[in-house]
mmCIF file of C-alpha atoms and ligand atoms in Angstrom:
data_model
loop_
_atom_site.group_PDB
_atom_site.id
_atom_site.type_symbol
_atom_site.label_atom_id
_atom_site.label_comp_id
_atom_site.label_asym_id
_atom_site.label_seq_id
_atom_site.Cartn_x
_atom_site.Cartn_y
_atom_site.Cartn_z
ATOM 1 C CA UNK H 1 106.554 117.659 109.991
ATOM 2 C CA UNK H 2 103.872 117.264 107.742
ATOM 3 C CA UNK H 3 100.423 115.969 109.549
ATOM 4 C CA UNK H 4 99.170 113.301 108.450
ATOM 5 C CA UNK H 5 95.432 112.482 108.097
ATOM 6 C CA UNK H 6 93.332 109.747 107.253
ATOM 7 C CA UNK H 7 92.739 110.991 103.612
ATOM 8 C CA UNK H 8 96.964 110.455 104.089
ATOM 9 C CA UNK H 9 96.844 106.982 104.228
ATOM 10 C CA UNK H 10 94.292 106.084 101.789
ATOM 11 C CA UNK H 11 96.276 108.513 98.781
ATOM 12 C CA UNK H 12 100.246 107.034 99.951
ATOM 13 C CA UNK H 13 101.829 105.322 97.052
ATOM 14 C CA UNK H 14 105.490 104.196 97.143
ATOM 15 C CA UNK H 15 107.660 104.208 93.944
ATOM 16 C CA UNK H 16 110.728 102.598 94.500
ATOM 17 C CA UNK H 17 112.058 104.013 97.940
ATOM 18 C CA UNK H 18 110.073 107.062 97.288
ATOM 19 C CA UNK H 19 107.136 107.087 99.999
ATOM 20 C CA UNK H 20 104.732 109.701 98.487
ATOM 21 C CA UNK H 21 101.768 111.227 100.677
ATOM 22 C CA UNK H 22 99.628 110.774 97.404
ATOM 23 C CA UNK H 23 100.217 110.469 93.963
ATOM 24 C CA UNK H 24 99.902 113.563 92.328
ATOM 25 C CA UNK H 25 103.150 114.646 91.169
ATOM 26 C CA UNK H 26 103.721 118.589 89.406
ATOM 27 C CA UNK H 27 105.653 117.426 86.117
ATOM 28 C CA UNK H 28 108.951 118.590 84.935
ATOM 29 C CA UNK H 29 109.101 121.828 83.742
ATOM 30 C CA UNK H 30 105.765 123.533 84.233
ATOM 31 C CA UNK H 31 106.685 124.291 88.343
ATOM 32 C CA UNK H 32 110.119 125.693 88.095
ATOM 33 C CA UNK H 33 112.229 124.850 91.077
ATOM 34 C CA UNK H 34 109.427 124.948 92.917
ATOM 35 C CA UNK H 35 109.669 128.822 94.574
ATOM 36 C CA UNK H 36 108.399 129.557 91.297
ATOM 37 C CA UNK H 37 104.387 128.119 92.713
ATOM 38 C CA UNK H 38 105.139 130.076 96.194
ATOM 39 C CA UNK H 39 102.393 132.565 96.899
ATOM 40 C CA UNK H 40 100.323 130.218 94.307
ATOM 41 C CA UNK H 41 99.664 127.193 96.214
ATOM 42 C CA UNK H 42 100.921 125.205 99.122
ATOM 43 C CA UNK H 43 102.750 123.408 97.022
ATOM 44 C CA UNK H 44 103.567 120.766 100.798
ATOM 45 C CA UNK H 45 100.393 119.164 100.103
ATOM 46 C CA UNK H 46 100.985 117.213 96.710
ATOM 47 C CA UNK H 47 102.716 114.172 96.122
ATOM 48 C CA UNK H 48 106.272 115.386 94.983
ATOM 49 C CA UNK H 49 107.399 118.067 92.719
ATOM 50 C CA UNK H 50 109.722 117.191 89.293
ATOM 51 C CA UNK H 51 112.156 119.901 88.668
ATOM 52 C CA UNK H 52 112.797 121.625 85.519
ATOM 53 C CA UNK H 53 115.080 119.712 83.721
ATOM 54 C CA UNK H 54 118.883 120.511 84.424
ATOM 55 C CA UNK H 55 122.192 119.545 82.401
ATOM 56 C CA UNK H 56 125.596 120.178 83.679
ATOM 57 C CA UNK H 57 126.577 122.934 82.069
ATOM 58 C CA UNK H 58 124.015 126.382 81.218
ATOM 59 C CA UNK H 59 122.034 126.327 78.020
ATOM 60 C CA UNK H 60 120.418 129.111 76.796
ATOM 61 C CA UNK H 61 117.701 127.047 74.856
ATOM 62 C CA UNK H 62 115.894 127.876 71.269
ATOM 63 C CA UNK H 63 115.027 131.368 69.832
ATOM 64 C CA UNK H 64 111.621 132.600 70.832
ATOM 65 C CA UNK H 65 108.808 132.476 70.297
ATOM 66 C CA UNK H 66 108.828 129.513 72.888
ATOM 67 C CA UNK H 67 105.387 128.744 73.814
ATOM 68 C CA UNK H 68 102.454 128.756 71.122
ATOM 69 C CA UNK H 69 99.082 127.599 72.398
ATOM 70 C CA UNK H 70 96.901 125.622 69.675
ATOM 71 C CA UNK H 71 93.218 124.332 70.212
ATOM 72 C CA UNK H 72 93.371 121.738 73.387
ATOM 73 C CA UNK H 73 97.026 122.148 73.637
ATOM 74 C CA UNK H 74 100.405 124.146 74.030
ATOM 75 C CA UNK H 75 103.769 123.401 72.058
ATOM 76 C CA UNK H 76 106.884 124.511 73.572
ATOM 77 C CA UNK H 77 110.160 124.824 72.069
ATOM 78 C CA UNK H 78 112.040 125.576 75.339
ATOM 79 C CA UNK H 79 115.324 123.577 74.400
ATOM 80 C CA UNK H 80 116.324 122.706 77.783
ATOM 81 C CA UNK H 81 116.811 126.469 78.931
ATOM 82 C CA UNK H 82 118.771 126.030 82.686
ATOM 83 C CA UNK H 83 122.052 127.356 84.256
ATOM 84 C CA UNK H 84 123.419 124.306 84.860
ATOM 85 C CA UNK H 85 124.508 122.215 87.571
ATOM 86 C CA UNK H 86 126.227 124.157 89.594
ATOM 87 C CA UNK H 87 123.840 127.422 89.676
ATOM 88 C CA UNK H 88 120.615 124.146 90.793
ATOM 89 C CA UNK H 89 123.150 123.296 93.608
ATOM 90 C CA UNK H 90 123.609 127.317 95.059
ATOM 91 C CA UNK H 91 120.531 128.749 93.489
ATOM 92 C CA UNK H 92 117.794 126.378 93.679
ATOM 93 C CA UNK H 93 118.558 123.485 96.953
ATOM 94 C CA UNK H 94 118.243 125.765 99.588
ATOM 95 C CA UNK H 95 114.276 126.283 98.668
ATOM 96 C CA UNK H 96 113.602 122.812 97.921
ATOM 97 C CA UNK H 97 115.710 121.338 101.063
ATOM 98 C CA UNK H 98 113.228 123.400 103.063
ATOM 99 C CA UNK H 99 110.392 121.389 100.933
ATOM 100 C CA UNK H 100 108.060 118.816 103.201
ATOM 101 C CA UNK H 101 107.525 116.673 100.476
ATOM 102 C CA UNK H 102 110.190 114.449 98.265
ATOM 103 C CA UNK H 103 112.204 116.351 95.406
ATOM 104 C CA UNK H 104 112.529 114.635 92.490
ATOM 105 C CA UNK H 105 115.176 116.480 90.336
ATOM 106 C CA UNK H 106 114.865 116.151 86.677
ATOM 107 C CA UNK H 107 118.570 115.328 84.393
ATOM 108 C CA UNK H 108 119.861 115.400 81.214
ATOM 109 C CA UNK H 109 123.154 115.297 79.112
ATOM 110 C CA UNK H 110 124.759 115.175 76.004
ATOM 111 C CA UNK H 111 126.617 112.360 76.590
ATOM 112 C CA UNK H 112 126.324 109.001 79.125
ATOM 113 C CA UNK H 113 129.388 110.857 81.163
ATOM 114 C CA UNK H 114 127.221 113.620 81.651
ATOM 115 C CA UNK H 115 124.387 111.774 82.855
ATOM 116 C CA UNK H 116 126.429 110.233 85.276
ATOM 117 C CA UNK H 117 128.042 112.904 86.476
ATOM 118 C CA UNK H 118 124.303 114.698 87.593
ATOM 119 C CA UNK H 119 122.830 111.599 89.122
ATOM 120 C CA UNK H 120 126.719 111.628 90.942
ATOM 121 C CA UNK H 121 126.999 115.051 92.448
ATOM 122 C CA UNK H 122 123.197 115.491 92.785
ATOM 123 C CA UNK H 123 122.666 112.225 95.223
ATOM 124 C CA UNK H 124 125.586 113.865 97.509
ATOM 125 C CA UNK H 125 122.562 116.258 98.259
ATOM 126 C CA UNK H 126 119.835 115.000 101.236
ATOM 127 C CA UNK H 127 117.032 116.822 99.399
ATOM 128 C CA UNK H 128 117.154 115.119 96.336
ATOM 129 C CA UNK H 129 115.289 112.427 97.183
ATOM 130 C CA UNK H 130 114.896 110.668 93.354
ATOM 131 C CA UNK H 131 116.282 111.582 89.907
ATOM 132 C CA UNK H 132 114.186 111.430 87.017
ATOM 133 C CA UNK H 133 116.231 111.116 84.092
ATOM 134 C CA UNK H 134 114.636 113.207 80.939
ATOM 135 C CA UNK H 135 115.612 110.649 77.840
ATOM 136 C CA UNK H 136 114.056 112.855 75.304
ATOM 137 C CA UNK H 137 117.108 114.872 74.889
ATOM 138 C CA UNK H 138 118.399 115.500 71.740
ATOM 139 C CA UNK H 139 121.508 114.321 70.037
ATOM 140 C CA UNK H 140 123.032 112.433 72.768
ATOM 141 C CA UNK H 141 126.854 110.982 71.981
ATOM 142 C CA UNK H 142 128.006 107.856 73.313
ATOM 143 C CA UNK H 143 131.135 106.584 71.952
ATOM 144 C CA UNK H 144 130.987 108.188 68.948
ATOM 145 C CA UNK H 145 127.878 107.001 68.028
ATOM 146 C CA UNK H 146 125.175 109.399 67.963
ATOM 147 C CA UNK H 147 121.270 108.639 69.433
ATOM 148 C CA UNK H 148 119.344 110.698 67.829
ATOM 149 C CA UNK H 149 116.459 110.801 70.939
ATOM 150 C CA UNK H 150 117.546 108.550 73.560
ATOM 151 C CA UNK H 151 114.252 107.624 74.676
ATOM 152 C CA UNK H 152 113.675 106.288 70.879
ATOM 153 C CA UNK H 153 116.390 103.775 71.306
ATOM 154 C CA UNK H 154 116.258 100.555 73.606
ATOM 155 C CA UNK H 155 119.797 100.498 73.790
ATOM 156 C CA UNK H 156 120.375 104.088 74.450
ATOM 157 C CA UNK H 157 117.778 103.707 77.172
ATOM 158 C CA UNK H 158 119.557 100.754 78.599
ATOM 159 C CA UNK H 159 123.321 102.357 78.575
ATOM 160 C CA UNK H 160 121.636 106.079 80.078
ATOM 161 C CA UNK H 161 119.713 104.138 82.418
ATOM 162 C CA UNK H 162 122.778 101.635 83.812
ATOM 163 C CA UNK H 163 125.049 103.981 83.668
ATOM 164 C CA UNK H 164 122.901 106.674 85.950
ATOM 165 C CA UNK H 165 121.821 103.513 88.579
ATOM 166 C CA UNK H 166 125.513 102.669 88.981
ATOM 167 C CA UNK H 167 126.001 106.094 90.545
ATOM 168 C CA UNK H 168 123.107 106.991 92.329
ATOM 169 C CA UNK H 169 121.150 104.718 95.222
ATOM 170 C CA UNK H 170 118.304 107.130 94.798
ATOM 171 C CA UNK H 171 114.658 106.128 93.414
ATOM 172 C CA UNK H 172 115.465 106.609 89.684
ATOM 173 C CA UNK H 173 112.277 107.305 87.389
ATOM 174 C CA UNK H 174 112.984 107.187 83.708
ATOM 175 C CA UNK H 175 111.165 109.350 81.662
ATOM 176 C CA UNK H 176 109.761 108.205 78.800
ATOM 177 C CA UNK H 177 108.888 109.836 75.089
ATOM 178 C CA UNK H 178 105.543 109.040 73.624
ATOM 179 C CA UNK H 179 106.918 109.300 69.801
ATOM 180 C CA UNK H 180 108.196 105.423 69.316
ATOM 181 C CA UNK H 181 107.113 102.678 67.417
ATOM 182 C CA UNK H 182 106.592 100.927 70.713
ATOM 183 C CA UNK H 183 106.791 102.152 74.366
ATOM 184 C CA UNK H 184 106.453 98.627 75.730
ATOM 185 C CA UNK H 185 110.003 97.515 74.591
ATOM 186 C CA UNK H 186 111.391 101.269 75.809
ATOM 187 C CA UNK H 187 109.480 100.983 79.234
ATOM 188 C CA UNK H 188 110.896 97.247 79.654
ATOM 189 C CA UNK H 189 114.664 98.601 78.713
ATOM 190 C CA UNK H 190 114.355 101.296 81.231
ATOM 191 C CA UNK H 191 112.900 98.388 83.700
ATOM 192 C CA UNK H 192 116.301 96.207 82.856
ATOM 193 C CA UNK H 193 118.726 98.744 83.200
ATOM 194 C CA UNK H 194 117.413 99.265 86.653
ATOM 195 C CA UNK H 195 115.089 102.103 86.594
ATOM 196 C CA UNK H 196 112.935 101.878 90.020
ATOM 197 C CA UNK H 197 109.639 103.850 87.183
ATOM 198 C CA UNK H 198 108.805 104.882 84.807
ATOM 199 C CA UNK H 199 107.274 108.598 83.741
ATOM 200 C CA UNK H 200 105.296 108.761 80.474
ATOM 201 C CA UNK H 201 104.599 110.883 78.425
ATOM 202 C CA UNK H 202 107.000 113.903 77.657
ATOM 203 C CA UNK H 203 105.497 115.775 74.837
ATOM 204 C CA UNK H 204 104.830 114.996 71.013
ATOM 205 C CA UNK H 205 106.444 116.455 68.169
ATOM 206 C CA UNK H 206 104.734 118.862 66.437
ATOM 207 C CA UNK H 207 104.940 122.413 64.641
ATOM 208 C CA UNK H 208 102.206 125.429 63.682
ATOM 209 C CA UNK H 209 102.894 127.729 60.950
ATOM 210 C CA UNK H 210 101.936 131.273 60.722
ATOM 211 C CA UNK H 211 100.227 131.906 57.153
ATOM 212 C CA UNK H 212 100.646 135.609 57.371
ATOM 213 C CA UNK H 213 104.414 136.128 57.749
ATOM 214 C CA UNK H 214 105.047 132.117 56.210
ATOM 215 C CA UNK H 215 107.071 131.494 58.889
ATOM 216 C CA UNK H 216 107.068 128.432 62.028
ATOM 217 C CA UNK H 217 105.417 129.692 64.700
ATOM 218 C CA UNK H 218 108.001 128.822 67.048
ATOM 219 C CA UNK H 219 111.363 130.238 66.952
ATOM 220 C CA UNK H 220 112.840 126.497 67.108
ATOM 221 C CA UNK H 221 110.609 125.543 63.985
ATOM 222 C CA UNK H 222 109.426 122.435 65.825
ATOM 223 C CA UNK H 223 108.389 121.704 69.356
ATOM 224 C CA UNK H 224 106.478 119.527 71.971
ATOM 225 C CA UNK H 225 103.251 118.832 72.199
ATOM 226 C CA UNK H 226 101.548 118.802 75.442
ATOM 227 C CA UNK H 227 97.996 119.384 77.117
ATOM 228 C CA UNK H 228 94.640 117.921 76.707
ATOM 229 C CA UNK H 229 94.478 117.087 72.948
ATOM 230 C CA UNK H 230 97.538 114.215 73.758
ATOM 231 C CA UNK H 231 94.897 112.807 76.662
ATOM 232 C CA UNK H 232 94.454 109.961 74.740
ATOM 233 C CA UNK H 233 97.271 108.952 73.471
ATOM 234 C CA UNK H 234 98.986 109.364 76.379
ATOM 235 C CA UNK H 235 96.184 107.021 77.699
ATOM 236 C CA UNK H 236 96.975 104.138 75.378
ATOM 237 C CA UNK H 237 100.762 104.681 75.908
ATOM 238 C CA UNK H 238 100.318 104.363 79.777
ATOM 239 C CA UNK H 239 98.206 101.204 79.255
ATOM 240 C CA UNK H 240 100.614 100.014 77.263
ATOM 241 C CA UNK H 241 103.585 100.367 79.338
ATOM 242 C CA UNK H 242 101.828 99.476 82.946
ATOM 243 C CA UNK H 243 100.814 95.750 80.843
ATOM 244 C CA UNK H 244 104.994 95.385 79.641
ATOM 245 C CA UNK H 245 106.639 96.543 83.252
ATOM 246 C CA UNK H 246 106.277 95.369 86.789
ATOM 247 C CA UNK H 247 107.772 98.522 88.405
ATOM 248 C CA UNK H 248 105.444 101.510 88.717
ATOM 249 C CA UNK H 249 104.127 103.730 85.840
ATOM 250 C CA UNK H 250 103.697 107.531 86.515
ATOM 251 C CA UNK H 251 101.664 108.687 84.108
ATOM 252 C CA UNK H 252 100.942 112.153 82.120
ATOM 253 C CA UNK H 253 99.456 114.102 79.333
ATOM 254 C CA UNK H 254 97.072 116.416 79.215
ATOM 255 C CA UNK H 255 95.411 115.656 82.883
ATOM 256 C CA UNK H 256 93.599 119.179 83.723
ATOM 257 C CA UNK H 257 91.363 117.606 86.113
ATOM 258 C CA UNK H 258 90.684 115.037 88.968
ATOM 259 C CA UNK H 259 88.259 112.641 86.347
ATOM 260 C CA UNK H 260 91.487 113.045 83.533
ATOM 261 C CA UNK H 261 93.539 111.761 86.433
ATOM 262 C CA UNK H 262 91.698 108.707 87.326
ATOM 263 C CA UNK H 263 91.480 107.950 83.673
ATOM 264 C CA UNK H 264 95.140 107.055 84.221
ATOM 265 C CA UNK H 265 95.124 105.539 87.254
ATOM 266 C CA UNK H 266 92.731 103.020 86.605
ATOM 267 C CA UNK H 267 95.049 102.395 83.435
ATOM 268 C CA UNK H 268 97.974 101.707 85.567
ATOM 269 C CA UNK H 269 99.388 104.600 86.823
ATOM 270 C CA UNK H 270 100.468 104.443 90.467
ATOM 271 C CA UNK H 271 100.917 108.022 90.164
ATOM 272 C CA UNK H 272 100.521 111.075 87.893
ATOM 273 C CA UNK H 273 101.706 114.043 86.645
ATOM 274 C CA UNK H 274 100.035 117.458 86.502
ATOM 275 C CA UNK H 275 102.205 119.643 83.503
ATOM 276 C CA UNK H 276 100.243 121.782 81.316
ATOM 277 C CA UNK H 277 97.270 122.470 83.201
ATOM 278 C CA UNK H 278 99.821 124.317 86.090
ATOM 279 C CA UNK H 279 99.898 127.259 83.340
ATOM 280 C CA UNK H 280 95.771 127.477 83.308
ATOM 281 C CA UNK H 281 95.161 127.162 86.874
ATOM 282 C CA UNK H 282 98.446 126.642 89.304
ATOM 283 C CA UNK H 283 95.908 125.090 92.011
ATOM 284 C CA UNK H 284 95.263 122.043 89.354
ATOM 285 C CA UNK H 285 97.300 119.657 91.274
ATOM 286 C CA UNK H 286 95.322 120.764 94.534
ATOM 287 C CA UNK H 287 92.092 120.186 93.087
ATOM 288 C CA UNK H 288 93.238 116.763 90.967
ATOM 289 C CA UNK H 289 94.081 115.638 94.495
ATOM 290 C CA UNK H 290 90.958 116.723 96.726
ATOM 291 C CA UNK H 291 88.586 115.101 93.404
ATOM 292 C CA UNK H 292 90.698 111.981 93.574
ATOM 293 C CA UNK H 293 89.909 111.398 97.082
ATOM 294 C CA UNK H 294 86.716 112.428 96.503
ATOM 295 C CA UNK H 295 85.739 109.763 93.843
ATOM 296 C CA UNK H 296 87.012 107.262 96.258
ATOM 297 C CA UNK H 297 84.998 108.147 99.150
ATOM 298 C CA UNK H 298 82.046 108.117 96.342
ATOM 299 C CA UNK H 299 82.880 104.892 95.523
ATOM 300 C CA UNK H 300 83.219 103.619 98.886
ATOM 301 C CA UNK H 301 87.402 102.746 98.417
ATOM 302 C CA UNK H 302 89.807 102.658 101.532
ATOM 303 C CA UNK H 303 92.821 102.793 99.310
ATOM 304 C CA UNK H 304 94.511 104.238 96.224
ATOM 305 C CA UNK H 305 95.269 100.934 95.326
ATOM 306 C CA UNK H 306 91.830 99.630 94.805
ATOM 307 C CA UNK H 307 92.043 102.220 91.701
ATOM 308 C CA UNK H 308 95.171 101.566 90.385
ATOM 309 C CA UNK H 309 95.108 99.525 86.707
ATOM 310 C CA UNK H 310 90.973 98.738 87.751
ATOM 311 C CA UNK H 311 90.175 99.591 84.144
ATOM 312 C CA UNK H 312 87.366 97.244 82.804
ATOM 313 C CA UNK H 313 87.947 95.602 79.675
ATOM 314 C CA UNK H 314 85.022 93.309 78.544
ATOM 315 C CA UNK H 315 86.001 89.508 76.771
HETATM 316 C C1 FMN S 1 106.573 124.545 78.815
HETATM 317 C C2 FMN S 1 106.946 123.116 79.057
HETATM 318 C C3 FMN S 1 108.231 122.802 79.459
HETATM 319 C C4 FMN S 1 108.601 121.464 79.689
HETATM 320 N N1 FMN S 1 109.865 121.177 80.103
HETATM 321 C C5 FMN S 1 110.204 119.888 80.395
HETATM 322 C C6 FMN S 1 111.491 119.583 80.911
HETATM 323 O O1 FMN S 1 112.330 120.464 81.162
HETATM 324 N N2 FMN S 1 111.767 118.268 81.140
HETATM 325 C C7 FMN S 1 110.874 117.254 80.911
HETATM 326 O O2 FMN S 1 111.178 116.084 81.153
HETATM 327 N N3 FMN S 1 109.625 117.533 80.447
HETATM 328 C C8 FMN S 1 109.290 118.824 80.188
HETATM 329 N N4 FMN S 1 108.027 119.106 79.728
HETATM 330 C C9 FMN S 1 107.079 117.993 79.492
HETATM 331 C C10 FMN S 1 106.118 117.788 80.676
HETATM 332 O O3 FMN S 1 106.821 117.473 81.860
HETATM 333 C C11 FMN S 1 105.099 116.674 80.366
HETATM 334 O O4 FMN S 1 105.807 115.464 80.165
HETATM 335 C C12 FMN S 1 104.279 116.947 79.098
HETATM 336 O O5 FMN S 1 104.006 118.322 78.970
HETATM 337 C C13 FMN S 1 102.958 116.159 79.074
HETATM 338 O O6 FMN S 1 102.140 116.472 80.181
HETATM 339 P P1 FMN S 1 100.993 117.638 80.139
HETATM 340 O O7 FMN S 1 100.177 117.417 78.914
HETATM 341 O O8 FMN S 1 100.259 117.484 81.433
HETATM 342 O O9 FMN S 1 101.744 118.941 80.081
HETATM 343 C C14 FMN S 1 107.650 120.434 79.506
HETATM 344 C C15 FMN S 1 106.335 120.766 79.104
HETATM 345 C C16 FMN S 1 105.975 122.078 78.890
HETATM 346 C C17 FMN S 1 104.558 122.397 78.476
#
């Protein structure tokens, strides 16, 4: 049983059926499975964990070099490295069904069957409490036709999205890619398929080059973006989404500290996500959550909720 205190009760936020302690969240693959933060933190006390993205079958993911840090950032060409399904369901469930705090399990497939087949098998298991479904996942096939990146596509969105609710009753977060023309119509296609939130950003495109050899940087020539250089446009996208959507926002990119994590919060954000900064200091998420509370006790606020889209915006 986790004890609950008064600092508890003013952090809870609920997305969808999720009931989360507080609402700092560790983001999608920058904890593992979770074991990977034992001996690092007490990982019991945050919000909710997102696991590393899994697909049904094992991928072995893009050539290294895999991670390249660049000024105020990382890019990562990981290419959805995992052993699949049925290696999360031996391997990984019996640490997290041992977690006190809710599991949300992060999907992807190459085609809608896929999907479905995840959110399917995965919601058979009493520790997966929510499924957040990774739409930036390339080349996705759906009747022949071919989405480039899902999450760039309302219509992709909407079929990944219905398809997933019709087979799982679990809180479903949809998670969202910042490189789109405009996330308000993506956000409000996740909302109308039936997502319960949704989670923005996943990382920007981008690549380095190494002058001396002429060659990418990363072994997959182009990666993701993530850390505190996209701050601000993660900011805008977040704003953005929480004016288009009534169901919850859970917001990322580039928080490192409890001040980055307001900044989202009083744009909307019920909740957020702590990715990046995990690799610079694995207590981030600790200390985002002890500075939260903090700043509300300094600014004499009961609740969370007082916070939450408070952002002041003159005329
Ligand atoms: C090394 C690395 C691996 C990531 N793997 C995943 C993943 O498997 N699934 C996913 O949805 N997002 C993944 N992300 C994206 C993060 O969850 C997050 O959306 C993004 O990094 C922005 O947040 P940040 O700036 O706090 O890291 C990954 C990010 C990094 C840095």
């Amino acid at each position: 049983m986790v004890k609950r205190t008064s600092m508890d009760t003013k952090l809870s936020v609920k997305l969808g059926k999720l009931n989360l302690k507080n609402p700092v969240i560790l983001a999608s693959g920058t904890c593992g499975f979770g074991k990977e933060m034992e001996g690092l933190i007490d990982i019991n006390k945050l919000g909710a964990i997102v696991t590393k993205t899994i697909t049904l079958d094992k991928r072995e993911g893009n050539p290294p070099p895999r991670v390249v840090e660049t000024p105020g950032g990382l890019l990562n060409s990981i290419g959805l490295d995992n052993d699949g399904l049925k290696n999360f369901l031996f391997e990984k469930i019996p640490y997290l069904e041992k977690l006190k705090m809710p599991v949300i399990v992060s999907i992807a497939g190459n085609d809608i069957r896929e999907f479905k087949k995840l959110a399917k098998e995965l919601s058979a298991i009493p520790c997966v409490n929510a499924i957040e479904v990774n739409l930036s996942c390339p080349n996705i096939i759906h009747k022949n036709a071919k989405f480039s990146l899902p999450a760039q596509d309302t219509k992709a969105v909407g079929k990944i999205i219905s398809g997933v609710r019709k087979m799982t009753t679990r809180t479903l977060f949809a998670k969202l890619s910042p490189n789109v023309t405009d996330i308000k119509e993506i956000a409000k296609a996740a909302e109308g398929a039936g997502a319960d939130a949704v989670s923005l950003i996943n990382t920007y495109p981008g690549m380095l080059v190494d002058i001396k050899t002429m060659k990418p940087r990363l072994g997959g020539v182009t990666g993701g973006l993530s850390g505190p250089c996209i701050k601000p446009l993660a900011l805008k996208c977040v704003r953005d989404a929480t004016g288009a959507v009534k169901i919850p926002v859970v917001g990322m990119g580039g928080i490192m500290c409890a001040d980055d994590a307001i900044e989202f919060i009083l744009c909307g954000a019920s909740a957020i996500q702590v990715g990046t900064a995990n690799f610079v200091n694995p207590r981030a998420g600790l200390e985002i959550l002890e500075g939260i509370g903090k700043y509300l006790g300094r600014n004499k606020m009961k609740n969370i909720k007082s916070l939450i889209g408070k952002l002041k915006v003159e005329g």
